Amino acid sequence: EEFKIPRACSSEKSRGLPFCDVSLPLEIRVDDLIGRLSLSEKALMLTARESPKGDVPRLDVPEYDWGLNCVHGVQSRCGTNCPTSFPAPVNQGASFNSDLWRDMAGGIGRE
């Protein structure tokens, strides 16, 4: 089974909503989405790993599955295509190799 990343604005239900209309200016789209979210929905979306509580089914908005510790792989529910896990920062620092750090950052960005 292929792992699919959930996307907002990908169903008939949500495509007609202003925040999904790519022809509108970004500020209008953001204001529309924020205005549709309840305070508790906003709070859950700001908390990493609240799955499955961080999604908003009524708006067809999937959870924002984010993490900050990319050194150990971009944190996601990757299925079978998981990201690279890099050595601990103290070990990377001990290399005194800025090219290594730059290459690692590029890999994280691509993943």
mmCIF file of N, CA and C in Angstrom:
data_model
loop_
_atom_site.group_PDB
_atom_site.id
_atom_site.type_symbol
_atom_site.label_atom_id
_atom_site.label_comp_id
_atom_site.label_asym_id
_atom_site.label_seq_id
_atom_site.Cartn_x
_atom_site.Cartn_y
_atom_site.Cartn_z
ATOM 1 N N GLU A 1 0.840 -1.179 0.000
ATOM 2 C CA GLU A 1 0.000 0.000 0.000
ATOM 3 C C GLU A 1 0.887 1.245 0.000
ATOM 4 N N GLU A 2 0.599 2.154 -0.895
ATOM 5 C CA GLU A 2 1.393 3.383 -1.001
ATOM 6 C C GLU A 2 0.956 4.378 0.064
ATOM 7 N N PHE A 3 1.936 5.011 0.723
ATOM 8 C CA PHE A 3 1.652 6.014 1.740
ATOM 9 C C PHE A 3 1.311 7.334 1.056
ATOM 10 N N LYS A 4 0.197 7.911 1.407
ATOM 11 C CA LYS A 4 -0.216 9.187 0.823
ATOM 12 C C LYS A 4 -0.275 10.246 1.917
ATOM 13 N N ILE A 5 0.339 11.372 1.641
ATOM 14 C CA ILE A 5 0.307 12.488 2.589
ATOM 15 C C ILE A 5 -1.029 13.199 2.427
ATOM 16 N N PRO A 6 -1.782 13.369 3.514
ATOM 17 C CA PRO A 6 -3.060 14.067 3.418
ATOM 18 C C PRO A 6 -2.859 15.526 3.000
ATOM 19 N N ARG A 7 -3.719 16.010 2.145
ATOM 20 C CA ARG A 7 -3.628 17.385 1.649
ATOM 21 C C ARG A 7 -4.942 18.121 1.872
ATOM 22 N N ALA A 8 -4.837 19.370 2.270
ATOM 23 C CA ALA A 8 -6.025 20.211 2.373
ATOM 24 C C ALA A 8 -6.485 20.577 0.966
ATOM 25 N N CYS A 9 -7.732 20.941 0.839
ATOM 26 C CA CYS A 9 -8.289 21.435 -0.431
ATOM 27 C C CYS A 9 -8.243 20.376 -1.536
ATOM 28 N N SER A 10 -8.284 19.103 -1.170
ATOM 29 C CA SER A 10 -8.197 18.066 -2.182
ATOM 30 C C SER A 10 -9.511 17.327 -2.404
ATOM 31 N N SER A 11 -10.566 17.754 -1.731
ATOM 32 C CA SER A 11 -11.856 17.089 -1.907
ATOM 33 C C SER A 11 -12.883 18.086 -2.451
ATOM 34 N N GLU A 12 -13.933 17.552 -2.994
ATOM 35 C CA GLU A 12 -15.030 18.401 -3.494
ATOM 36 C C GLU A 12 -15.579 19.274 -2.370
ATOM 37 N N LYS A 13 -15.630 18.705 -1.178
ATOM 38 C CA LYS A 13 -16.168 19.403 -0.003
ATOM 39 C C LYS A 13 -15.419 20.703 0.283
ATOM 40 N N SER A 14 -14.103 20.683 0.126
ATOM 41 C CA SER A 14 -13.308 21.854 0.506
ATOM 42 C C SER A 14 -12.912 22.755 -0.660
ATOM 43 N N ARG A 15 -12.931 22.262 -1.859
ATOM 44 C CA ARG A 15 -12.435 23.059 -2.994
ATOM 45 C C ARG A 15 -13.181 24.373 -3.197
ATOM 46 N N GLY A 16 -14.435 24.438 -2.796
ATOM 47 C CA GLY A 16 -15.204 25.665 -2.980
ATOM 48 C C GLY A 16 -15.004 26.701 -1.893
ATOM 49 N N LEU A 17 -14.237 26.364 -0.870
ATOM 50 C CA LEU A 17 -14.014 27.310 0.225
ATOM 51 C C LEU A 17 -12.964 28.341 -0.179
ATOM 52 N N PRO A 18 -13.139 29.590 0.256
ATOM 53 C CA PRO A 18 -12.192 30.643 -0.136
ATOM 54 C C PRO A 18 -10.733 30.332 0.206
ATOM 55 N N PHE A 19 -10.462 29.689 1.334
ATOM 56 C CA PHE A 19 -9.057 29.430 1.679
ATOM 57 C C PHE A 19 -8.400 28.435 0.720
ATOM 58 N N CYS A 20 -9.196 27.746 -0.087
ATOM 59 C CA CYS A 20 -8.656 26.816 -1.084
ATOM 60 C C CYS A 20 -8.539 27.440 -2.474
ATOM 61 N N ASP A 21 -9.005 28.650 -2.631
ATOM 62 C CA ASP A 21 -9.012 29.316 -3.932
ATOM 63 C C ASP A 21 -7.669 29.988 -4.192
ATOM 64 N N VAL A 22 -6.828 29.341 -4.992
ATOM 65 C CA VAL A 22 -5.474 29.848 -5.225
ATOM 66 C C VAL A 22 -5.451 31.152 -6.023
ATOM 67 N N SER A 23 -6.583 31.547 -6.578
ATOM 68 C CA SER A 23 -6.613 32.818 -7.310
ATOM 69 C C SER A 23 -6.751 34.014 -6.353
ATOM 70 N N LEU A 24 -7.098 33.749 -5.101
ATOM 71 C CA LEU A 24 -7.220 34.824 -4.112
ATOM 72 C C LEU A 24 -5.859 35.137 -3.500
ATOM 73 N N PRO A 25 -5.666 36.365 -3.039
ATOM 74 C CA PRO A 25 -4.406 36.702 -2.359
ATOM 75 C C PRO A 25 -4.232 35.857 -1.094
ATOM 76 N N LEU A 26 -2.990 35.545 -0.775
ATOM 77 C CA LEU A 26 -2.680 34.699 0.369
ATOM 78 C C LEU A 26 -3.298 35.244 1.657
ATOM 79 N N GLU A 27 -3.218 36.536 1.881
ATOM 80 C CA GLU A 27 -3.744 37.130 3.115
ATOM 81 C C GLU A 27 -5.240 36.856 3.260
ATOM 82 N N ILE A 28 -5.981 36.949 2.179
ATOM 83 C CA ILE A 28 -7.422 36.676 2.225
ATOM 84 C C ILE A 28 -7.674 35.204 2.527
ATOM 85 N N ARG A 29 -6.878 34.324 1.913
ATOM 86 C CA ARG A 29 -7.039 32.892 2.149
ATOM 87 C C ARG A 29 -6.732 32.536 3.601
ATOM 88 N N VAL A 30 -5.654 33.098 4.136
ATOM 89 C CA VAL A 30 -5.286 32.823 5.529
ATOM 90 C C VAL A 30 -6.361 33.352 6.472
ATOM 91 N N ASP A 31 -6.806 34.582 6.246
ATOM 92 C CA ASP A 31 -7.859 35.159 7.087
ATOM 93 C C ASP A 31 -9.121 34.307 7.058
ATOM 94 N N ASP A 32 -9.471 33.781 5.876
ATOM 95 C CA ASP A 32 -10.662 32.947 5.754
ATOM 96 C C ASP A 32 -10.508 31.668 6.584
ATOM 97 N N LEU A 33 -9.375 31.001 6.448
ATOM 98 C CA LEU A 33 -9.175 29.751 7.190
ATOM 99 C C LEU A 33 -9.158 30.008 8.692
ATOM 100 N N ILE A 34 -8.400 30.990 9.127
ATOM 101 C CA ILE A 34 -8.309 31.300 10.559
ATOM 102 C C ILE A 34 -9.686 31.661 11.111
ATOM 103 N N GLY A 35 -10.480 32.390 10.340
ATOM 104 C CA GLY A 35 -11.821 32.764 10.769
ATOM 105 C C GLY A 35 -12.771 31.580 10.893
ATOM 106 N N ARG A 36 -12.508 30.513 10.183
ATOM 107 C CA ARG A 36 -13.357 29.315 10.241
ATOM 108 C C ARG A 36 -12.983 28.369 11.378
ATOM 109 N N LEU A 37 -11.776 28.504 11.901
ATOM 110 C CA LEU A 37 -11.312 27.610 12.961
ATOM 111 C C LEU A 37 -11.768 28.090 14.338
ATOM 112 N N SER A 38 -12.191 27.153 15.176
ATOM 113 C CA SER A 38 -12.519 27.502 16.560
ATOM 114 C C SER A 38 -11.210 27.665 17.336
ATOM 115 N N LEU A 39 -11.300 28.257 18.502
ATOM 116 C CA LEU A 39 -10.113 28.450 19.330
ATOM 117 C C LEU A 39 -9.474 27.104 19.676
ATOM 118 N N SER A 40 -10.282 26.111 19.997
ATOM 119 C CA SER A 40 -9.708 24.803 20.351
ATOM 120 C C SER A 40 -9.061 24.131 19.142
ATOM 121 N N GLU A 41 -9.613 24.312 17.954
ATOM 122 C CA GLU A 41 -8.985 23.759 16.742
ATOM 123 C C GLU A 41 -7.635 24.416 16.484
ATOM 124 N N LYS A 42 -7.566 25.727 16.677
ATOM 125 C CA LYS A 42 -6.291 26.432 16.489
ATOM 126 C C LYS A 42 -5.253 25.921 17.472
ATOM 127 N N ALA A 43 -5.645 25.740 18.731
ATOM 128 C CA ALA A 43 -4.701 25.271 19.756
ATOM 129 C C ALA A 43 -4.172 23.892 19.421
ATOM 130 N N LEU A 44 -5.035 22.977 18.972
ATOM 131 C CA LEU A 44 -4.581 21.632 18.632
ATOM 132 C C LEU A 44 -3.640 21.632 17.435
ATOM 133 N N MET A 45 -3.867 22.534 16.487
ATOM 134 C CA MET A 45 -3.005 22.590 15.313
ATOM 135 C C MET A 45 -1.613 23.130 15.654
ATOM 136 N N LEU A 46 -1.486 23.818 16.775
ATOM 137 C CA LEU A 46 -0.193 24.364 17.196
ATOM 138 C C LEU A 46 0.594 23.401 18.064
ATOM 139 N N THR A 47 0.024 22.252 18.359
ATOM 140 C CA THR A 47 0.662 21.295 19.234
ATOM 141 C C THR A 47 1.129 20.099 18.430
ATOM 142 N N ALA A 48 2.432 19.874 18.403
ATOM 143 C CA ALA A 48 2.976 18.743 17.650
ATOM 144 C C ALA A 48 2.479 17.433 18.239
ATOM 145 N N ARG A 49 2.226 16.512 17.375
ATOM 146 C CA ARG A 49 1.879 15.140 17.724
ATOM 147 C C ARG A 49 0.550 15.004 18.462
ATOM 148 N N GLU A 50 -0.417 15.812 18.128
ATOM 149 C CA GLU A 50 -1.742 15.672 18.718
ATOM 150 C C GLU A 50 -2.618 14.745 17.887
ATOM 151 N N SER A 51 -2.015 14.068 16.920
ATOM 152 C CA SER A 51 -2.753 13.189 16.025
ATOM 153 C C SER A 51 -3.574 12.182 16.813
ATOM 154 N N PRO A 52 -4.772 11.888 16.394
ATOM 155 C CA PRO A 52 -5.469 12.472 15.244
ATOM 156 C C PRO A 52 -6.295 13.693 15.611
ATOM 157 N N LYS A 53 -6.026 14.300 16.766
ATOM 158 C CA LYS A 53 -6.840 15.424 17.214
ATOM 159 C C LYS A 53 -6.527 16.723 16.502
ATOM 160 N N GLY A 54 -5.420 16.796 15.761
ATOM 161 C CA GLY A 54 -5.010 18.046 15.152
ATOM 162 C C GLY A 54 -5.625 18.327 13.789
ATOM 163 N N ASP A 55 -6.479 17.423 13.293
ATOM 164 C CA ASP A 55 -7.105 17.674 11.996
ATOM 165 C C ASP A 55 -8.448 18.377 12.204
ATOM 166 N N VAL A 56 -9.002 18.913 11.119
ATOM 167 C CA VAL A 56 -10.295 19.588 11.179
ATOM 168 C C VAL A 56 -11.180 18.989 10.079
ATOM 169 N N PRO A 57 -11.821 17.855 10.374
ATOM 170 C CA PRO A 57 -12.596 17.150 9.352
ATOM 171 C C PRO A 57 -13.702 17.999 8.719
ATOM 172 N N ARG A 58 -14.329 18.873 9.478
ATOM 173 C CA ARG A 58 -15.436 19.662 8.925
ATOM 174 C C ARG A 58 -14.979 20.604 7.818
ATOM 175 N N LEU A 59 -13.677 20.951 7.823
ATOM 176 C CA LEU A 59 -13.112 21.799 6.774
ATOM 177 C C LEU A 59 -12.219 21.002 5.826
ATOM 178 N N ASP A 60 -12.103 19.725 6.085
ATOM 179 C CA ASP A 60 -11.247 18.848 5.285
ATOM 180 C C ASP A 60 -9.780 19.259 5.363
ATOM 181 N N VAL A 61 -9.366 19.729 6.537
ATOM 182 C CA VAL A 61 -7.982 20.137 6.759
ATOM 183 C C VAL A 61 -7.305 19.039 7.567
ATOM 184 N N PRO A 62 -6.257 18.403 6.995
ATOM 185 C CA PRO A 62 -5.564 17.350 7.742
ATOM 186 C C PRO A 62 -4.721 17.936 8.863
ATOM 187 N N GLU A 63 -4.307 17.079 9.774
ATOM 188 C CA GLU A 63 -3.435 17.538 10.843
ATOM 189 C C GLU A 63 -2.143 18.088 10.248
ATOM 190 N N TYR A 64 -1.544 19.011 10.948
ATOM 191 C CA TYR A 64 -0.238 19.530 10.567
ATOM 192 C C TYR A 64 0.761 18.762 11.410
ATOM 193 N N ASP A 65 1.313 17.714 10.852
ATOM 194 C CA ASP A 65 2.195 16.803 11.570
ATOM 195 C C ASP A 65 3.617 17.330 11.482
ATOM 196 N N TRP A 66 4.002 18.123 12.450
ATOM 197 C CA TRP A 66 5.290 18.783 12.381
ATOM 198 C C TRP A 66 6.163 18.383 13.555
ATOM 199 N N GLY A 67 7.420 18.575 13.384
ATOM 200 C CA GLY A 67 8.389 18.331 14.434
ATOM 201 C C GLY A 67 9.590 19.227 14.208
ATOM 202 N N LEU A 68 10.341 19.443 15.239
ATOM 203 C CA LEU A 68 11.476 20.352 15.148
ATOM 204 C C LEU A 68 12.821 19.651 15.139
ATOM 205 N N ASN A 69 12.847 18.371 15.428
ATOM 206 C CA ASN A 69 14.106 17.674 15.583
ATOM 207 C C ASN A 69 14.487 16.960 14.287
ATOM 208 N N CYS A 70 14.773 17.709 13.254
ATOM 209 C CA CYS A 70 15.075 17.116 11.944
ATOM 210 C C CYS A 70 16.399 16.383 11.908
ATOM 211 N N VAL A 71 17.265 16.601 12.883
ATOM 212 C CA VAL A 71 18.536 15.897 12.920
ATOM 213 C C VAL A 71 18.289 14.386 12.945
ATOM 214 N N HIS A 72 17.218 13.985 13.584
ATOM 215 C CA HIS A 72 16.896 12.561 13.686
ATOM 216 C C HIS A 72 15.818 12.176 12.682
ATOM 217 N N GLY A 73 15.745 12.887 11.597
ATOM 218 C CA GLY A 73 14.772 12.605 10.547
ATOM 219 C C GLY A 73 13.613 13.571 10.625
ATOM 220 N N VAL A 74 13.165 14.006 9.474
ATOM 221 C CA VAL A 74 12.001 14.882 9.417
ATOM 222 C C VAL A 74 10.850 14.086 10.005
ATOM 223 N N GLN A 75 10.310 14.559 11.104
ATOM 224 C CA GLN A 75 9.333 13.762 11.834
ATOM 225 C C GLN A 75 7.994 13.754 11.122
ATOM 226 N N SER A 76 7.603 12.592 10.694
ATOM 227 C CA SER A 76 6.325 12.412 10.017
ATOM 228 C C SER A 76 5.927 10.960 10.140
ATOM 229 N N ARG A 77 4.737 10.680 9.733
ATOM 230 C CA ARG A 77 4.291 9.287 9.653
ATOM 231 C C ARG A 77 4.631 8.829 8.243
ATOM 232 N N CYS A 78 5.836 8.322 8.108
ATOM 233 C CA CYS A 78 6.427 8.112 6.799
ATOM 234 C C CYS A 78 6.053 6.807 6.126
ATOM 235 N N GLY A 79 5.384 5.911 6.792
ATOM 236 C CA GLY A 79 5.084 4.635 6.168
ATOM 237 C C GLY A 79 6.372 3.875 5.906
ATOM 238 N N THR A 80 6.629 3.526 4.666
ATOM 239 C CA THR A 80 7.836 2.755 4.332
ATOM 240 C C THR A 80 8.930 3.627 3.722
ATOM 241 N N ASN A 81 8.681 4.905 3.529
ATOM 242 C CA ASN A 81 9.647 5.802 2.908
ATOM 243 C C ASN A 81 10.119 6.823 3.943
ATOM 244 N N CYS A 82 10.814 6.327 4.975
ATOM 245 C CA CYS A 82 11.199 7.176 6.100
ATOM 246 C C CYS A 82 12.428 8.019 5.790
ATOM 247 N N PRO A 83 12.567 9.154 6.476
ATOM 248 C CA PRO A 83 13.680 10.057 6.222
ATOM 249 C C PRO A 83 14.996 9.556 6.815
ATOM 250 N N THR A 84 16.060 10.222 6.412
ATOM 251 C CA THR A 84 17.397 9.938 6.919
ATOM 252 C C THR A 84 17.503 10.372 8.372
ATOM 253 N N SER A 85 18.194 9.601 9.163
ATOM 254 C CA SER A 85 18.472 9.972 10.545
ATOM 255 C C SER A 85 19.963 10.296 10.636
ATOM 256 N N PHE A 86 20.277 11.503 11.064
ATOM 257 C CA PHE A 86 21.671 11.956 11.122
ATOM 258 C C PHE A 86 22.237 11.773 12.527
ATOM 259 N N PRO A 87 23.578 11.788 12.664
ATOM 260 C CA PRO A 87 24.198 11.655 13.985
ATOM 261 C C PRO A 87 23.785 12.805 14.913
ATOM 262 N N ALA A 88 23.929 12.581 16.188
ATOM 263 C CA ALA A 88 23.603 13.593 17.189
ATOM 264 C C ALA A 88 24.423 14.859 16.943
ATOM 265 N N PRO A 89 23.850 16.021 17.269
ATOM 266 C CA PRO A 89 24.543 17.290 17.028
ATOM 267 C C PRO A 89 25.928 17.370 17.659
ATOM 268 N N VAL A 90 26.130 16.795 18.847
ATOM 269 C CA VAL A 90 27.442 16.867 19.476
ATOM 270 C C VAL A 90 28.484 16.134 18.614
ATOM 271 N N ASN A 91 28.079 15.050 17.983
ATOM 272 C CA ASN A 91 29.004 14.318 17.104
ATOM 273 C C ASN A 91 29.275 15.094 15.820
ATOM 274 N N GLN A 92 28.257 15.726 15.292
ATOM 275 C CA GLN A 92 28.451 16.533 14.087
ATOM 276 C C GLN A 92 29.384 17.699 14.376
ATOM 277 N N GLY A 93 29.176 18.349 15.504
ATOM 278 C CA GLY A 93 30.026 19.476 15.882
ATOM 279 C C GLY A 93 31.477 19.074 16.040
ATOM 280 N N ALA A 94 31.690 17.879 16.557
ATOM 281 C CA ALA A 94 33.051 17.391 16.773
ATOM 282 C C ALA A 94 33.789 17.157 15.457
ATOM 283 N N SER A 95 33.044 17.107 14.356
ATOM 284 C CA SER A 95 33.701 16.907 13.052
ATOM 285 C C SER A 95 34.363 18.188 12.554
ATOM 286 N N PHE A 96 33.927 19.349 13.067
ATOM 287 C CA PHE A 96 34.428 20.646 12.608
ATOM 288 C C PHE A 96 34.384 20.750 11.084
ATOM 289 N N ASN A 97 33.331 20.185 10.493
ATOM 290 C CA ASN A 97 33.215 20.104 9.038
ATOM 291 C C ASN A 97 31.949 20.834 8.585
ATOM 292 N N SER A 98 32.090 22.111 8.238
ATOM 293 C CA SER A 98 30.911 22.890 7.856
ATOM 294 C C SER A 98 30.284 22.395 6.551
ATOM 295 N N ASP A 99 31.062 21.773 5.676
ATOM 296 C CA ASP A 99 30.485 21.193 4.454
ATOM 297 C C ASP A 99 29.533 20.047 4.809
ATOM 298 N N LEU A 100 29.904 19.254 5.793
ATOM 299 C CA LEU A 100 29.045 18.167 6.262
ATOM 300 C C LEU A 100 27.724 18.731 6.781
ATOM 301 N N TRP A 101 27.787 19.783 7.582
ATOM 302 C CA TRP A 101 26.573 20.382 8.141
ATOM 303 C C TRP A 101 25.686 20.935 7.037
ATOM 304 N N ARG A 102 26.290 21.586 6.060
ATOM 305 C CA ARG A 102 25.541 22.154 4.937
ATOM 306 C C ARG A 102 24.868 21.035 4.130
ATOM 307 N N ASP A 103 25.599 19.950 3.880
ATOM 308 C CA ASP A 103 25.023 18.818 3.148
ATOM 309 C C ASP A 103 23.861 18.196 3.920
ATOM 310 N N MET A 104 24.017 18.094 5.233
ATOM 311 C CA MET A 104 22.949 17.553 6.059
ATOM 312 C C MET A 104 21.711 18.443 5.987
ATOM 313 N N ALA A 105 21.916 19.742 6.073
ATOM 314 C CA ALA A 105 20.790 20.675 5.986
ATOM 315 C C ALA A 105 20.090 20.557 4.637
ATOM 316 N N GLY A 106 20.855 20.380 3.564
ATOM 317 C CA GLY A 106 20.253 20.197 2.251
ATOM 318 C C GLY A 106 19.410 18.940 2.182
ATOM 319 N N GLY A 107 19.907 17.864 2.794
ATOM 320 C CA GLY A 107 19.149 16.612 2.828
ATOM 321 C C GLY A 107 17.849 16.769 3.597
ATOM 322 N N ILE A 108 17.912 17.455 4.740
ATOM 323 C CA ILE A 108 16.701 17.702 5.540
ATOM 324 C C ILE A 108 15.707 18.511 4.734
ATOM 325 N N GLY A 109 16.191 19.534 4.028
ATOM 326 C CA GLY A 109 15.314 20.371 3.211
ATOM 327 C C GLY A 109 14.619 19.593 2.102
ATOM 328 N N ARG A 110 15.345 18.696 1.480
ATOM 329 C CA ARG A 110 14.751 17.878 0.404
ATOM 330 C C ARG A 110 13.720 16.899 0.937
ATOM 331 N N GLU A 111 14.006 16.329 2.109
ATOM 332 C CA GLU A 111 13.081 15.350 2.666
ATOM 333 C C GLU A 111 11.844 16.021 3.197
#
